[in-house]
XYZ file of C-alpha atoms in Angstrom:
626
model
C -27.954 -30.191 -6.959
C -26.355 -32.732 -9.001
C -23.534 -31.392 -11.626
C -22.672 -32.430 -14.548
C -19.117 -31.726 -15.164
C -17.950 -30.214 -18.515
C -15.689 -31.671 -20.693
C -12.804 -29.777 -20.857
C -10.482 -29.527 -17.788
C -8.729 -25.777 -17.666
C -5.440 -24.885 -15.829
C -7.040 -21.756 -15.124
C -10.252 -20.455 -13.628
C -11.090 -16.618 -13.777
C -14.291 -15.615 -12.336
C -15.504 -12.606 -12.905
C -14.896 -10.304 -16.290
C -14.118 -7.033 -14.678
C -10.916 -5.032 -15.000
C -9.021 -8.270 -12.725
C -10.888 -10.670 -14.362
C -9.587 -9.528 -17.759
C -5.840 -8.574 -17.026
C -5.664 -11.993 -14.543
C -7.193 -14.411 -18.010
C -5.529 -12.837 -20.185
C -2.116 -13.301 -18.538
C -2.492 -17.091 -17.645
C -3.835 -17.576 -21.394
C -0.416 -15.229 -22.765
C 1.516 -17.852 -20.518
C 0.493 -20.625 -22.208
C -2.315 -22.165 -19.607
C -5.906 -23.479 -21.345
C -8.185 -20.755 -19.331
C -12.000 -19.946 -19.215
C -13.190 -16.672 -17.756
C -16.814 -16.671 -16.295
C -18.724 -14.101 -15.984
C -22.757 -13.054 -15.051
C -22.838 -10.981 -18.316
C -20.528 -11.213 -21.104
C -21.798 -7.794 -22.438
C -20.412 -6.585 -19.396
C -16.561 -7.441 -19.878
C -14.545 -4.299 -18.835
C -17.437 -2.476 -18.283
C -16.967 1.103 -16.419
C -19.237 1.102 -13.341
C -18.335 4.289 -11.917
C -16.020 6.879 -13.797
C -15.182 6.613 -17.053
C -11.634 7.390 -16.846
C -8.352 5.623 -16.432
C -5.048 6.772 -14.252
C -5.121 9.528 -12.101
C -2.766 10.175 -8.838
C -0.622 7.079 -8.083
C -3.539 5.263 -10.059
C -1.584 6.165 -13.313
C 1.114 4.369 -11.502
C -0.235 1.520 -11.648
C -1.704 1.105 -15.280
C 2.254 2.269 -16.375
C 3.519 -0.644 -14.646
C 0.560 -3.181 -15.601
C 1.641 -2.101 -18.970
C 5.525 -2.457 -18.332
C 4.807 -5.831 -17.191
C 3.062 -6.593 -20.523
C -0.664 -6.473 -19.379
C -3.877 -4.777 -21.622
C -4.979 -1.731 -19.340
C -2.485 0.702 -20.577
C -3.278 -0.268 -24.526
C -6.450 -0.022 -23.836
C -7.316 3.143 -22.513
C -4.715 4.568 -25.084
C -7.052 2.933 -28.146
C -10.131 4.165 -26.643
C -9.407 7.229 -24.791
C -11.296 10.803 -26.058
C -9.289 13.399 -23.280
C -5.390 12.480 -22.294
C -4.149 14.791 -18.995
C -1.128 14.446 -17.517
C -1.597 15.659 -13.360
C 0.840 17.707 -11.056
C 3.434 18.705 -14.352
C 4.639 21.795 -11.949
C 5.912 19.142 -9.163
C 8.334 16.400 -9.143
C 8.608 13.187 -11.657
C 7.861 11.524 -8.636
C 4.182 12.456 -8.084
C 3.410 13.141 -11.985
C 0.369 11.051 -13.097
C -1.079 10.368 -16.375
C -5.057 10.547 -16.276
C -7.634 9.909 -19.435
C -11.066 9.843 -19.903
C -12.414 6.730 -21.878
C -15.077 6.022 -24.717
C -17.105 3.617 -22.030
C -18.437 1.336 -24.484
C -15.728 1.376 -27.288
C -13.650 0.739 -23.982
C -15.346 -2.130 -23.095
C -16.215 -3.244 -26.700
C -12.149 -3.264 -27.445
C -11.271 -5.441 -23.839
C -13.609 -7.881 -25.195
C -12.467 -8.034 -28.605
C -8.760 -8.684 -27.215
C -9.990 -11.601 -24.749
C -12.354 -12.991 -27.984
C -9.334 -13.436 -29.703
C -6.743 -14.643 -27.196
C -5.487 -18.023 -27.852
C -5.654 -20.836 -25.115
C -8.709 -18.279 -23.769
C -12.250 -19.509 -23.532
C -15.224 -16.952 -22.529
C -18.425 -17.984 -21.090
C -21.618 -16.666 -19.521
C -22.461 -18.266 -15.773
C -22.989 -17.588 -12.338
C -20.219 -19.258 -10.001
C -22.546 -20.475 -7.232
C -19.343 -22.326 -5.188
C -16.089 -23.837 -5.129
C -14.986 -27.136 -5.380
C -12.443 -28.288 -3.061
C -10.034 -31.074 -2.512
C -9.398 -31.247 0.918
C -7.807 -27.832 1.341
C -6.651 -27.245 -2.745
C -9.474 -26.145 -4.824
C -10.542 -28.182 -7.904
C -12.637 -26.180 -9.900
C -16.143 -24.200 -9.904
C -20.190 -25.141 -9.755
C -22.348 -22.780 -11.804
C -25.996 -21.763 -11.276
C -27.518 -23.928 -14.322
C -25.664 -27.303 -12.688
C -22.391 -27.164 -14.751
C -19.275 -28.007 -13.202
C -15.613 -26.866 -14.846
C -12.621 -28.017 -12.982
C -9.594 -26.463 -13.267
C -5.830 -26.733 -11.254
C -6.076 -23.086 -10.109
C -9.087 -20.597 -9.480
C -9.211 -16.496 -9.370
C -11.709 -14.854 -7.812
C -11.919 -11.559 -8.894
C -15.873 -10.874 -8.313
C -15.776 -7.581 -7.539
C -19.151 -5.420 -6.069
C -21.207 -8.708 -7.011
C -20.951 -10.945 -3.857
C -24.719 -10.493 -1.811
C -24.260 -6.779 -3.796
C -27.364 -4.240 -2.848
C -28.291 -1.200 -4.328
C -29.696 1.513 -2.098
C -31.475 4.406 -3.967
C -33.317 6.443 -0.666
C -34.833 3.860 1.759
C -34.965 1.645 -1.849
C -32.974 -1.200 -1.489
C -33.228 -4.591 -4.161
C -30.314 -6.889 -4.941
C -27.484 -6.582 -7.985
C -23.734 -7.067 -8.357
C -24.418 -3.467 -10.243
C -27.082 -1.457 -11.560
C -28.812 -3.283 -14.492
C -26.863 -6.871 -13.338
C -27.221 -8.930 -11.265
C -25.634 -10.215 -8.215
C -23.663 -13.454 -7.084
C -25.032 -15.276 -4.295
C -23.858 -17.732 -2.779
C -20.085 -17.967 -2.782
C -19.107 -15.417 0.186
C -21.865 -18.052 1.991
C -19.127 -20.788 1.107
C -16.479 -18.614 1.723
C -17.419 -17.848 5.040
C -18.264 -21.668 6.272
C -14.518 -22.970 5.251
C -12.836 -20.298 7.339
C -12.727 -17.186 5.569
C -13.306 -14.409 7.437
C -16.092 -12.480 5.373
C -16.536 -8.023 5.606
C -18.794 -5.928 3.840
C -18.128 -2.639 2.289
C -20.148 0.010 0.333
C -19.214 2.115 -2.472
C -21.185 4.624 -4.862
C -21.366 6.117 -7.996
C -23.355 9.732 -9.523
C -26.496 9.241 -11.294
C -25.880 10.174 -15.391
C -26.803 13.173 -16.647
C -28.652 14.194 -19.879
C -25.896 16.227 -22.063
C -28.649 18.021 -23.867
C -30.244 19.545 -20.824
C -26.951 21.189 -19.502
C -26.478 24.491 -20.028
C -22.254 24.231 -21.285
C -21.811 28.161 -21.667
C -21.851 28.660 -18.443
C -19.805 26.214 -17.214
C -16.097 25.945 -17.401
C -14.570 23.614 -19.959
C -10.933 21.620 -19.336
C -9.181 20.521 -22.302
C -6.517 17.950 -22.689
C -3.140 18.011 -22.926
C -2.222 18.848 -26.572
C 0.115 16.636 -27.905
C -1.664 13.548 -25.926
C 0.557 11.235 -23.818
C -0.574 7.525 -24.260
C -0.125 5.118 -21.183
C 1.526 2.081 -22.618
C 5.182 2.037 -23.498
C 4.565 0.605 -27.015
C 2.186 3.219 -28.105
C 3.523 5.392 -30.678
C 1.558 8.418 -30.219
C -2.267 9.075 -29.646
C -4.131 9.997 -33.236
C -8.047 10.558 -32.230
C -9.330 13.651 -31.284
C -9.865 14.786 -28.182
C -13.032 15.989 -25.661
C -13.597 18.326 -23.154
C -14.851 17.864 -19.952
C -16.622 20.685 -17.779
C -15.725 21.919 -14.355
C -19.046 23.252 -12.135
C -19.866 23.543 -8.608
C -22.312 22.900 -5.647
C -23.525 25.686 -3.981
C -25.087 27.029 -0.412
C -28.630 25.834 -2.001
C -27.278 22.475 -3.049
C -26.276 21.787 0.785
C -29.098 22.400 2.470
C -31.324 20.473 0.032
C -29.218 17.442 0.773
C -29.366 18.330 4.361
C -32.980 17.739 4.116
C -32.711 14.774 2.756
C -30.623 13.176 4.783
C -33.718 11.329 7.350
C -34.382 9.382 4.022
C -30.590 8.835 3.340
C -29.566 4.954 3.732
C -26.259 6.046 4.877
C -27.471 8.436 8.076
C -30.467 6.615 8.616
C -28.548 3.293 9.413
C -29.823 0.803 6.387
C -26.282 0.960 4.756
C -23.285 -1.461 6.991
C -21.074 -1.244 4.991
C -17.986 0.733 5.514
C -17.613 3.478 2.523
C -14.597 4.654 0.493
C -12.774 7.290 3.111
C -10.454 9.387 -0.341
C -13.740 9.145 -2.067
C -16.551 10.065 0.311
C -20.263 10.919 -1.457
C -21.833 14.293 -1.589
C -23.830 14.169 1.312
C -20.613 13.117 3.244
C -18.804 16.139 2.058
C -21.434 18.236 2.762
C -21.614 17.391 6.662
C -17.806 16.281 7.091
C -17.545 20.218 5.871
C -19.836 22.297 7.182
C -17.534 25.231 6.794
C -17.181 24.802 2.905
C -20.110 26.340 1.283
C -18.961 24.865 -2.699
C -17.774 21.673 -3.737
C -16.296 20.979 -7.218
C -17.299 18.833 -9.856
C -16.112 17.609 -13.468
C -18.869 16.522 -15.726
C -17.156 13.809 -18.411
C -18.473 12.548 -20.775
C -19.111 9.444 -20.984
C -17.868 8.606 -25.034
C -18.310 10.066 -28.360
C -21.399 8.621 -29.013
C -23.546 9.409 -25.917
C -25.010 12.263 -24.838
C -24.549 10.771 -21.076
C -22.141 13.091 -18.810
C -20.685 11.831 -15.521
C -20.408 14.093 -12.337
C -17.880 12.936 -10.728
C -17.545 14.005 -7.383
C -21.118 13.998 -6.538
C -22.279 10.236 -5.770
C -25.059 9.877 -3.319
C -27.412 7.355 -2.400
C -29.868 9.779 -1.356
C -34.091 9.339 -2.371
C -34.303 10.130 -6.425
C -36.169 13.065 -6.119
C -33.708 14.661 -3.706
C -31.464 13.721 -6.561
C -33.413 15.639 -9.247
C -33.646 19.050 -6.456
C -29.609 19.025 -6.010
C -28.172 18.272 -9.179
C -30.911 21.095 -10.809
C -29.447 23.710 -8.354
C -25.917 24.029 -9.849
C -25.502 26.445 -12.246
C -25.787 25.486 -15.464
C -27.974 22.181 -14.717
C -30.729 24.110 -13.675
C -32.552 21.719 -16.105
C -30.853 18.786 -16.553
C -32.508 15.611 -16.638
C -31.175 12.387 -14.947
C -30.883 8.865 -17.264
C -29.133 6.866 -14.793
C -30.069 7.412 -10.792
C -26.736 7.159 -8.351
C -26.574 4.398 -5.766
C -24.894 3.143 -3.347
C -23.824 -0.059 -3.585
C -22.677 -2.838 -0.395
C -21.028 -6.120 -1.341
C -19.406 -8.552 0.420
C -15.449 -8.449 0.571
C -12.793 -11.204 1.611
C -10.285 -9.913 4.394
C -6.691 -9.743 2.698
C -4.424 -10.946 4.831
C -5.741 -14.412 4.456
C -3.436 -14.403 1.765
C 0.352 -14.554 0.384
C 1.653 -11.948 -1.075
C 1.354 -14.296 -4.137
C -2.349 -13.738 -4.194
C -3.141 -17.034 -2.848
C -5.529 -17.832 -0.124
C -3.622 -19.325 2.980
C -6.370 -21.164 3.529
C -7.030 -23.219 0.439
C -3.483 -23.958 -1.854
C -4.320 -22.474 -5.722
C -6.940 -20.105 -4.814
C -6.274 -16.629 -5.616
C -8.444 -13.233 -5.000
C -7.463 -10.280 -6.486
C -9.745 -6.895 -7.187
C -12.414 -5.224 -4.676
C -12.463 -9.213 -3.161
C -9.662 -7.918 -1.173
C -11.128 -4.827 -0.301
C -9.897 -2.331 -2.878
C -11.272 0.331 -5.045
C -10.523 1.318 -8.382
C -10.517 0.080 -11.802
C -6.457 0.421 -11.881
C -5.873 -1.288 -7.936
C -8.350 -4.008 -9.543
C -6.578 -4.805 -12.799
C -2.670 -4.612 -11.148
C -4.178 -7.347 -8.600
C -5.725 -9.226 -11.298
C -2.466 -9.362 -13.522
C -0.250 -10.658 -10.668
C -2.378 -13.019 -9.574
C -2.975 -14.407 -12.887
C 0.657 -14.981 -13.562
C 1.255 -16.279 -10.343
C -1.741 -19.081 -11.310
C 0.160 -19.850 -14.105
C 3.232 -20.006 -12.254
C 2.007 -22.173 -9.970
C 0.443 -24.811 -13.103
C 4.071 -24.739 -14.246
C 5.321 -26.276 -10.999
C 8.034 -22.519 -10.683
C 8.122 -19.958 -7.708
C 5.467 -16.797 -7.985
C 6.262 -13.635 -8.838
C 6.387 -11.136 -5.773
C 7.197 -7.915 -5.999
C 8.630 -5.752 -3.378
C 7.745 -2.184 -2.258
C 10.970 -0.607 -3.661
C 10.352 -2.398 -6.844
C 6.732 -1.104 -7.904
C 3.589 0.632 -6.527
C 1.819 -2.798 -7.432
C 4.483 -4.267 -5.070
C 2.897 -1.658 -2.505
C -0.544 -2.203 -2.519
C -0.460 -6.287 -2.277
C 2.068 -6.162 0.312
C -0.598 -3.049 2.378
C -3.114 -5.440 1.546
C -1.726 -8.812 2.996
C 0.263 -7.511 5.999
C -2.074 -5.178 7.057
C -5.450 -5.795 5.769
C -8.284 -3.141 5.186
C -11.238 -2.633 7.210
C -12.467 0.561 4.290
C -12.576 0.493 0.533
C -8.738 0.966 -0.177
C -7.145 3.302 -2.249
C -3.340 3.888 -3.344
C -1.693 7.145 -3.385
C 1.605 8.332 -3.796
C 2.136 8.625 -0.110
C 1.563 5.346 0.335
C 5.227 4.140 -1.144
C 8.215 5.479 0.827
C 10.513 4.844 -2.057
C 8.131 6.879 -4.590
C 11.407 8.495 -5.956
C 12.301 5.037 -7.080
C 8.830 4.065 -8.353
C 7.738 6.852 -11.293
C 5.811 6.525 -13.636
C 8.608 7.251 -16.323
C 10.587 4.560 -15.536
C 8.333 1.656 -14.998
C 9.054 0.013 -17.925
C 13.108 0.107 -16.387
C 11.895 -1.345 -13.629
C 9.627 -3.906 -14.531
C 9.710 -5.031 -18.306
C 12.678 -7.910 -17.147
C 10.233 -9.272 -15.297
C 7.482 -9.517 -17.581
C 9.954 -10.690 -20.676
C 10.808 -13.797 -18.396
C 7.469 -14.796 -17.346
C 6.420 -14.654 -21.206
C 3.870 -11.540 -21.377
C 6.597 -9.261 -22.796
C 6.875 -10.244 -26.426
C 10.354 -10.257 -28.137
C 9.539 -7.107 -30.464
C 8.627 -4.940 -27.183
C 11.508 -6.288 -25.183
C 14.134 -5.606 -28.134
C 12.753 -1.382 -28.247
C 13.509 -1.664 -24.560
C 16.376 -2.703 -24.811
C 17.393 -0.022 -26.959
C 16.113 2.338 -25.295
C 17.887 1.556 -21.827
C 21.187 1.030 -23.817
C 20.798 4.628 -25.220
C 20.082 6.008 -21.628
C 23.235 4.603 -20.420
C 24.985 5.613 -23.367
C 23.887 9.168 -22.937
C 25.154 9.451 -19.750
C 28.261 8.110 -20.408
C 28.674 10.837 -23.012
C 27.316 13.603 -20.657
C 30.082 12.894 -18.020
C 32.646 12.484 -20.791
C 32.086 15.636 -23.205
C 32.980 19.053 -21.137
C 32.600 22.690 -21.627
C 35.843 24.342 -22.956
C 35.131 28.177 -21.749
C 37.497 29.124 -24.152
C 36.005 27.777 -26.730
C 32.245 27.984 -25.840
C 28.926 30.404 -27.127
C 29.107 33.669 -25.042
C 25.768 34.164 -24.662
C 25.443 30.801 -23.060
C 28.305 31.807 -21.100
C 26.833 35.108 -19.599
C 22.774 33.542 -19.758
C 24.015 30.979 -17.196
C 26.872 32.777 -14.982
C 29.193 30.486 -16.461
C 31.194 33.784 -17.566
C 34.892 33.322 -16.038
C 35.055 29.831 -15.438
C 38.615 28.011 -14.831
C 37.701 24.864 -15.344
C 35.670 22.619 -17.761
C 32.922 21.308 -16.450
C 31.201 17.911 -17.864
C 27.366 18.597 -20.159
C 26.198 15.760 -17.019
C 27.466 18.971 -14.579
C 25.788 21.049 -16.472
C 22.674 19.517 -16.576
C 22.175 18.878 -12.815
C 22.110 22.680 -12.683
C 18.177 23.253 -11.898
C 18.044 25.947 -14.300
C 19.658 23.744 -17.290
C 17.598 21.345 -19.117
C 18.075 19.245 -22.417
C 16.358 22.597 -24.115
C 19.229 24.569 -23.224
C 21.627 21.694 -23.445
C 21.049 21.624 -27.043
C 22.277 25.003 -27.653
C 25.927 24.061 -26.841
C 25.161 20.302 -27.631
C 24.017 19.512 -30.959
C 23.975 15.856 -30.320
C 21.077 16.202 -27.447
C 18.551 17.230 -30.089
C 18.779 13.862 -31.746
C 17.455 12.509 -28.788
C 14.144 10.091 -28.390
C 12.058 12.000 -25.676
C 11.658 9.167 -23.668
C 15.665 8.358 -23.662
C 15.999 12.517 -22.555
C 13.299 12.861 -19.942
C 15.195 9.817 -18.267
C 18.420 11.197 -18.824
C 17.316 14.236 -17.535
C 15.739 12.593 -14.354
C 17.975 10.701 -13.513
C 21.269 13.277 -13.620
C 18.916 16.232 -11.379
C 17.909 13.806 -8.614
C 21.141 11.463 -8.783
C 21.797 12.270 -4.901
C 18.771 11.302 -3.993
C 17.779 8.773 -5.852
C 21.123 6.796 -4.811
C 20.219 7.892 -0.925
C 16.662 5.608 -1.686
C 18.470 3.085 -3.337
C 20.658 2.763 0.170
C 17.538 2.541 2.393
C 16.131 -0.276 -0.234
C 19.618 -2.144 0.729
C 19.192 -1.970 4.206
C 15.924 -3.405 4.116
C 16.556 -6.172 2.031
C 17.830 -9.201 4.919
C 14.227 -7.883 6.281
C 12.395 -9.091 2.851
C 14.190 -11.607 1.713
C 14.130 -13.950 5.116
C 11.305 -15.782 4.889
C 9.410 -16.925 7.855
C 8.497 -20.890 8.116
C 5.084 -21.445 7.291
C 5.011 -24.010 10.414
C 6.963 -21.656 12.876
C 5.464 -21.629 16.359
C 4.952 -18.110 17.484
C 4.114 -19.443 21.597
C 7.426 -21.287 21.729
C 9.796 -18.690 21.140
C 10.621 -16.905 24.479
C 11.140 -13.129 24.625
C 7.855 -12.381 22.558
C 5.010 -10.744 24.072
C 1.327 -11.550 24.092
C 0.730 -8.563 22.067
C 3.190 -9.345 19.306
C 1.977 -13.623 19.303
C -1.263 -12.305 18.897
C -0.371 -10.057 16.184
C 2.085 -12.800 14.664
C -0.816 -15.248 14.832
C -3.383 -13.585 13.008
C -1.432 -11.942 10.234
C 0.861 -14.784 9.369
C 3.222 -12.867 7.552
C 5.316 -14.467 4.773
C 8.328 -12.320 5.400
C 10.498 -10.570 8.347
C 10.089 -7.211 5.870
C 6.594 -8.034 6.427
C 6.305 -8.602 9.719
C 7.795 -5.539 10.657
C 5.189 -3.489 8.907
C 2.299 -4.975 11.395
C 1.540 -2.300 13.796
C 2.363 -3.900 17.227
C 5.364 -5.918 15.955
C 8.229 -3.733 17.612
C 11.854 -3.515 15.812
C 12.891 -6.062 18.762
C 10.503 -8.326 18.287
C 11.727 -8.802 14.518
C 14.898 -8.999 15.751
C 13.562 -12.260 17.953
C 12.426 -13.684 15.757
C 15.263 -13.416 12.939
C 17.340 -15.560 15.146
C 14.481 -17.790 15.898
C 14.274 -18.810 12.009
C 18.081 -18.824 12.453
C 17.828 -21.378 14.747
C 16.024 -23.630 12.715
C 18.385 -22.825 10.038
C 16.231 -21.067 7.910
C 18.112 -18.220 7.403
């Protein structure tokens, strides 16, 4: 086909409009590059394919520090949300996660407005058919209807779209998504330049009919009342709020998926891909289980608007009237009528350590992937890839260094540093586990840990950066005037005295002293302390954090400086693995087909032995790298 090439060259290149496509054009166009994002459907921007919700376990994480970092997901979901939870309040700060369902379309309908209106941002409808290289540097994009728009850098962020099928039963038919359609072509091109191309299969609950569920006999789950927003420069959350329902499977349910299973895509061998392993589909829970004879499920709605409710927990791909038999034998849906069938879904996926840590392919120079490309799930793992790898595209078109960030730095750090050391061969997900500095890497503090860097790449604003500022001044003040201001025994309430076995003491301890006490918190503080009351929240709950787990926070903060020669040597992009004796086959092998950017990184790859690393640091130290 013959293109005609369009008249405006861009800096950047987004394709793709999901939740990477949006945070990565947005955050080249904030940075001050000319940018177009294409996309199949522009009434698709943002959309929600699966669950309507934002956060979650470690998920939450990540949207705090997208937000910390100055991207959109946080504000978002905090404009648009109708139920705000925050998860595991009766653990540490640590594993606390904020979690909120989400108006789908007014969602949606609000991304696009902000993108609409984004300066330096242009938004068209296409199909990106294939690349256009230079050599090995891409140049730009060809589209479906023969247009060609060049541009210095390119994102990828296609998400389930690449050769994307839908199974419904033994049903199968092509689309990036129910109702869209798919992208085909690209993984093709992909493929023939190198690229070494997977395929992986995810799924999502058919959408029930509100009006035919039965709601008094279910169990409803409120919010948390006041409502915690996600981003750090939301004041406070003023719409009302939803419930969602809680209901369960039963012995009945089980066996009438066990019946269905010879017309099942995924035991009957049609599906290849590999599925989601944290977020398996009914009829995978059902025979990975035998022994359990219930499995939960929340019905959420699915906005304020729509009488649409989403199971969640109970995706299948199995035949549609299987469908209608199981979700009609849990009580209270005994009549509920399905609007939406579930599916599974297999796409095409781009294996993720064929890139930098930057995002880039090491293949072609300005290419970047970020989202389920790289073999991830999840709105939240999607939109953290997409924001990193659209500063780093801008980065790059101002001729500075990328952004990287390490795994004692952020949970985003984390999952593109699992990703691109050790690949994925399943639909990955991020937990809390994941990070062995989690301590370090809460959600409370990730605007302490991250809004520096997004004030000096530009997507931090001067207004939000100047409240921050404030805000960690005042921490630092505080606890400067905890360890300074003691309690005179003489002197102090009695009934605080006795109420805290402080009765008899000889000396004076400091209100920092007091408050590492597990049984002390700013509530009680303020008893003795008038000054504690006029506390912000946010200025106390870090205060309060960060005197209880001082010990072990600094103990982290050690193990981070031990392994920082490790990150920061980097390893030659030219080095010659055969020629440096002492290595074994195992470990050139390894070395070879991971290509990691760092020491820190190589020493993650399973294979690579602690002596090994240490061969190879004085290898680069030969060459005077290091």
């Amino acid at each position: 086909m013959a293109y005609v090439d369009y008249e405006k060259r861009y800096d950047v290149i987004v394709v793709g409009a999901g939740h990477a496509g949006c945070e990565a054009a947005l955050a080249a166009a904030r940075m001050g590059c000319e940018t177009l994002l294409l996309t199949i459907n522009l009434d698709a921007i943002a959309l929600m394919s699966c669950n309507p919700a934002i956060g979650g376990l470690a998920k939450g994480h990540l949207v705090k520090e997208i937000d910390a970092l100055g991207g959109e997901m946080g504000k978002n979901i905090d404009a648009t949300g109708i139920q705000f939870r925050i998860l595991n309040t009766r653990k540490g700060p640590a594993v606390r996660a904020s979690r909120a369902q989400a108006d789908k379309q007014q969602y949606r309908l609000r991304m696009k407005k902000i993108l609409e209106n984004q300066d330096r941002l242009d938004l068209k409808q296409g199909e990106v058919t294939g690349l256009v290289f230079d050599r090995s540097t891409v140049g730009g994009v060809d589209t479906k209807v023969g247009i060609r728009f060049r541009g210095t850098t390119v994102i990828l962020t296609t998400g389930t779209f690449m050769r994307g099928l839908i199974h419904v039963g033994l049903t199968h038919y092509a689309g990036g998504r129910a109702g869209d359609l798919p992208s085909i072509g690209l993984s093709d091109q992909l493929r023939e330049f190198g690229f070494t191309v997977g395929r992986l299969k995810t799924g999502t609950p058919a959408r029930l009919d509100g009006r035919t569920i039965d709601f008094s006999r279910l169990e409803p789950q409120y919010g948390d009342d006041p409502p915690q927003p996600f981003s750090f420069a939301t004041g406070q959350i003023n719409q009302s709020q939803l419930p969602c329902y809680i209901a369960y499977t039963n012995i009945r349910t089980h066996d009438i998926i066990r019946g269905g299973l010879d017309r099942s895509p995924l035991y009957s061998g049609v599906i290849e891909g590999v599925g989601p392993r944290y977020c398996p589909s009914i009829e995978d829970k059902v025979m990975r289980f035998p022994d359990k004879d219930r499995h939960q499920t929340f019905l959420e709605p699915e906005g304020r608007d729509t009488v649409e409710y989403y199971p969640s927990g109970l995706s299948t791909s199995l035949p549609i009237d299987v469908q209608y038999a199981l979700y009609r034998s849990i009580e209270g849906l005994e009549r509920v009528e399905i609007m939406r069938p579930a599916y599974a879904i297999e796409y095409d996926y781009v294996d993720p350590i064929q890139l930098h840590t930057s995002l880039e392919t090491k293949l072609v120079a300005n290419l970047y992937h970020a989202g389920q490309i790289n073999g991830t799930s999840g709105y939240e793992e999607a939109a953290a890839q997409g924001l990193m790898a659209g500063i780093n595209a801008a980065l790059r078109v101002r001729g500075q260094e990328p952004l990287v960030l390490g795994r004692s730095e952020a949970y985003i750090g984390v999952l593109i540093d699992d990703l691109v050391t050790l690949g994925t061969r399943e639909p990955y997900r991020m937990f809390t586990s994941r990070a062995e500095y989690r301590l370090l890497l809460r959600e409370d503090n990730a605007d302490l840990r991250l809004r520096e860097f997004g004030h000096a790449v530009g997507l931090v604003d001067d207004a939000d950066y100047g409240r921050f500022r404030e805000k960690r001044a005042q921490i630092a003040e505080e606890i400067t005037r905890l360890q300074q201001t003691r309690l005179a025994p003489s002197t102090a309430d009695s009934t605080f005295l006795a109420d805290f076995a402080l009765t008899g003491l000889q000396n004076a301890p400091s209100f920092e002293q007091l408050l590492r006490r597990p049984d002390i918190t700013y509530a009680e503080l303020e008893r003795i302390d008038p000054l504690a009351a006029a506390l912000p929240p946010a200025v106390r709950e870090q205060v309060e954090i960060q005197v209880k787990y001082q010990g072990y926070i600094e103990r982290q903060l050690e193990q981070v400086e031990r392994s920082k020669k490790l990150e920061a040597t980097r390893i030659p992009t030219d080095v010659d693995y055969q020629a440096i004796p002492g290595l074994s086959i195992e470990v050139r092998e390894k070395l070879l087909k991971f290509r990691p950017d760092t020491l820190g990184q190589a020493s993650r790859i399973q294979g690579v032995t602690p002596a090994a690393v240490g061969i190879l640091a004085l290898a680069i130290k030969a060459r005077g790298n290091a």
